[in-house]
mmCIF file of C-alpha atoms in Angstrom:
data_model
loop_
_atom_site.group_PDB
_atom_site.id
_atom_site.type_symbol
_atom_site.label_atom_id
_atom_site.label_comp_id
_atom_site.label_asym_id
_atom_site.label_seq_id
_atom_site.Cartn_x
_atom_site.Cartn_y
_atom_site.Cartn_z
ATOM 1 C CA UNK A 1 54.790 154.250 140.070
ATOM 2 C CA UNK A 2 57.681 152.148 140.522
ATOM 3 C CA UNK A 3 56.629 148.665 141.843
ATOM 4 C CA UNK A 4 58.607 145.374 142.984
ATOM 5 C CA UNK A 5 56.607 142.180 143.021
ATOM 6 C CA UNK A 6 58.042 138.945 144.384
ATOM 7 C CA UNK A 7 56.777 135.522 143.292
ATOM 8 C CA UNK A 8 57.708 131.776 143.740
ATOM 9 C CA UNK A 9 57.195 131.149 147.224
ATOM 10 C CA UNK A 10 55.721 128.327 148.458
ATOM 11 C CA UNK A 11 55.682 125.353 151.146
ATOM 12 C CA UNK A 12 58.561 123.214 151.091
ATOM 13 C CA UNK A 13 60.156 120.117 152.816
ATOM 14 C CA UNK A 14 63.382 120.742 154.462
ATOM 15 C CA UNK A 15 66.469 120.132 152.756
ATOM 16 C CA UNK A 16 64.304 121.483 149.553
ATOM 17 C CA UNK A 17 64.716 124.132 147.066
ATOM 18 C CA UNK A 18 62.874 127.145 146.024
ATOM 19 C CA UNK A 19 63.183 130.123 143.371
ATOM 20 C CA UNK A 20 62.291 133.515 144.047
ATOM 21 C CA UNK A 21 62.006 136.182 141.880
ATOM 22 C CA UNK A 22 61.193 139.874 142.123
ATOM 23 C CA UNK A 23 60.165 141.575 138.977
ATOM 24 C CA UNK A 24 60.161 145.287 138.871
ATOM 25 C CA UNK A 25 58.052 148.090 136.764
ATOM 26 C CA UNK A 26 56.975 151.197 136.382
ATOM 27 C CA UNK A 27 61.126 152.300 136.146
ATOM 28 C CA UNK A 28 64.137 150.677 135.164
ATOM 29 C CA UNK A 29 66.116 149.468 138.391
ATOM 30 C CA UNK A 30 69.025 148.661 136.215
ATOM 31 C CA UNK A 31 71.375 151.456 138.188
ATOM 32 C CA UNK A 32 70.189 150.070 141.591
ATOM 33 C CA UNK A 33 71.327 147.938 144.250
ATOM 34 C CA UNK A 34 68.780 145.248 145.243
ATOM 35 C CA UNK A 35 68.944 142.837 148.078
ATOM 36 C CA UNK A 36 66.276 140.277 149.807
ATOM 37 C CA UNK A 37 65.323 140.371 153.092
ATOM 38 C CA UNK A 38 62.794 138.191 155.298
ATOM 39 C CA UNK A 39 60.662 138.348 158.048
ATOM 40 C CA UNK A 40 59.447 135.520 160.295
ATOM 41 C CA UNK A 41 56.099 135.849 162.635
ATOM 42 C CA UNK A 42 57.156 138.291 165.668
ATOM 43 C CA UNK A 43 60.610 139.049 164.337
ATOM 44 C CA UNK A 44 62.779 142.238 162.941
ATOM 45 C CA UNK A 45 62.980 142.053 159.331
ATOM 46 C CA UNK A 46 66.311 140.818 158.643
ATOM 47 C CA UNK A 47 68.613 141.169 155.855
ATOM 48 C CA UNK A 48 69.494 137.786 153.625
ATOM 49 C CA UNK A 49 71.289 139.128 150.481
ATOM 50 C CA UNK A 50 72.436 141.748 148.435
ATOM 51 C CA UNK A 51 73.520 142.433 144.641
ATOM 52 C CA UNK A 52 74.900 145.682 142.945
ATOM 53 C CA UNK A 53 73.517 147.248 139.537
ATOM 54 C CA UNK A 54 76.020 144.812 137.639
ATOM 55 C CA UNK A 55 75.585 142.046 139.787
ATOM 56 C CA UNK A 56 79.514 142.133 140.298
ATOM 57 C CA UNK A 57 79.161 141.978 143.914
ATOM 58 C CA UNK A 58 77.254 140.204 145.965
ATOM 59 C CA UNK A 59 76.747 139.774 150.040
ATOM 60 C CA UNK A 60 74.944 137.323 152.180
ATOM 61 C CA UNK A 61 73.764 137.092 155.677
ATOM 62 C CA UNK A 62 75.423 134.104 157.515
ATOM 63 C CA UNK A 63 72.509 132.343 158.277
ATOM 64 C CA UNK A 64 71.988 131.906 154.455
ATOM 65 C CA UNK A 65 75.750 132.001 153.279
ATOM 66 C CA UNK A 66 76.340 128.645 150.784
ATOM 67 C CA UNK A 67 72.828 127.962 150.478
ATOM 68 C CA UNK A 68 71.349 130.820 148.871
ATOM 69 C CA UNK A 69 72.214 132.830 145.392
ATOM 70 C CA UNK A 70 70.934 136.436 144.669
ATOM 71 C CA UNK A 71 71.349 137.032 141.017
ATOM 72 C CA UNK A 72 69.659 139.439 138.461
ATOM 73 C CA UNK A 73 69.205 140.416 135.020
ATOM 74 C CA UNK A 74 69.104 143.853 134.389
ATOM 75 C CA UNK A 75 67.596 143.587 130.619
ATOM 76 C CA UNK A 76 64.264 141.640 132.363
ATOM 77 C CA UNK A 77 64.220 144.164 135.183
ATOM 78 C CA UNK A 78 64.348 140.674 137.192
ATOM 79 C CA UNK A 79 66.201 139.649 140.183
ATOM 80 C CA UNK A 80 66.117 136.167 141.910
ATOM 81 C CA UNK A 81 66.979 134.340 145.067
ATOM 82 C CA UNK A 82 67.931 130.642 144.321
ATOM 83 C CA UNK A 83 67.187 129.162 147.569
ATOM 84 C CA UNK A 84 68.728 125.427 148.495
ATOM 85 C CA UNK A 85 69.113 123.208 151.154
ATOM 86 C CA UNK A 86 65.940 124.920 153.251
ATOM 87 C CA UNK A 87 65.577 124.584 156.669
ATOM 88 C CA UNK A 88 62.730 125.227 158.612
ATOM 89 C CA UNK A 89 64.278 128.208 160.305
ATOM 90 C CA UNK A 90 64.064 130.297 156.596
ATOM 91 C CA UNK A 91 60.768 130.071 157.126
ATOM 92 C CA UNK A 92 59.241 133.528 156.760
ATOM 93 C CA UNK A 93 57.901 136.315 154.448
ATOM 94 C CA UNK A 94 60.720 137.400 151.888
ATOM 95 C CA UNK A 95 60.964 141.009 150.346
ATOM 96 C CA UNK A 96 62.749 142.170 147.510
ATOM 97 C CA UNK A 97 63.962 145.965 147.720
ATOM 98 C CA UNK A 98 65.728 148.423 145.980
ATOM 99 C CA UNK A 99 67.864 151.633 146.375
ATOM 100 C CA UNK A 100 69.799 153.863 143.859
ATOM 101 C CA UNK A 101 73.105 153.146 146.091
ATOM 102 C CA UNK A 102 76.397 152.318 144.832
ATOM 103 C CA UNK A 103 77.524 149.487 147.351
ATOM 104 C CA UNK A 104 75.900 146.781 149.596
ATOM 105 C CA UNK A 105 73.196 148.121 152.453
ATOM 106 C CA UNK A 106 72.232 145.361 155.075
ATOM 107 C CA UNK A 107 69.557 147.449 156.462
ATOM 108 C CA UNK A 108 66.411 148.208 156.032
ATOM 109 C CA UNK A 109 66.388 151.712 156.641
ATOM 110 C CA UNK A 110 68.619 152.001 153.153
ATOM 111 C CA UNK A 111 66.410 150.740 150.988
ATOM 112 C CA UNK A 112 63.661 152.898 149.616
ATOM 113 C CA UNK A 113 61.639 150.545 147.392
ATOM 114 C CA UNK A 114 59.861 147.230 148.544
ATOM 115 C CA UNK A 115 57.495 144.964 147.175
ATOM 116 C CA UNK A 116 54.876 143.288 149.211
ATOM 117 C CA UNK A 117 56.740 140.120 150.160
ATOM 118 C CA UNK A 118 55.719 136.412 149.067
ATOM 119 C CA UNK A 119 55.561 133.655 151.825
ATOM 120 C CA UNK A 120 58.163 130.835 152.213
ATOM 121 C CA UNK A 121 57.289 127.803 154.355
ATOM 122 C CA UNK A 122 59.658 125.277 155.079
ATOM 123 C CA UNK A 123 58.495 121.956 156.563
ATOM 124 C CA UNK A 124 60.356 119.663 159.260
#
């Protein structure tokens, strides 16, 4: 059974940093595009960042570009999201996702595999 598992969430003050991890198990995701989404209470799940299988192409939502960095290590079947200069509006449950697509997907429906999510709370 292919699974994705997020870790690294927590409570941090505004301006601080967190590093989220997404570990894949049950199959290799080395040929999959992977992404991070987030969902705040009462809001739709929104795209945060994505990375192609080789890591050669990345894409970020405007709201996080310049503050967040997505990366992956296919040998470890792991993806990360380094989040710097965090703001209270970054508070959400963060989900990792994967799909065997060739390019970057920015919508929820383009990803077939999802993790359970990890809570990130940024206090002001």
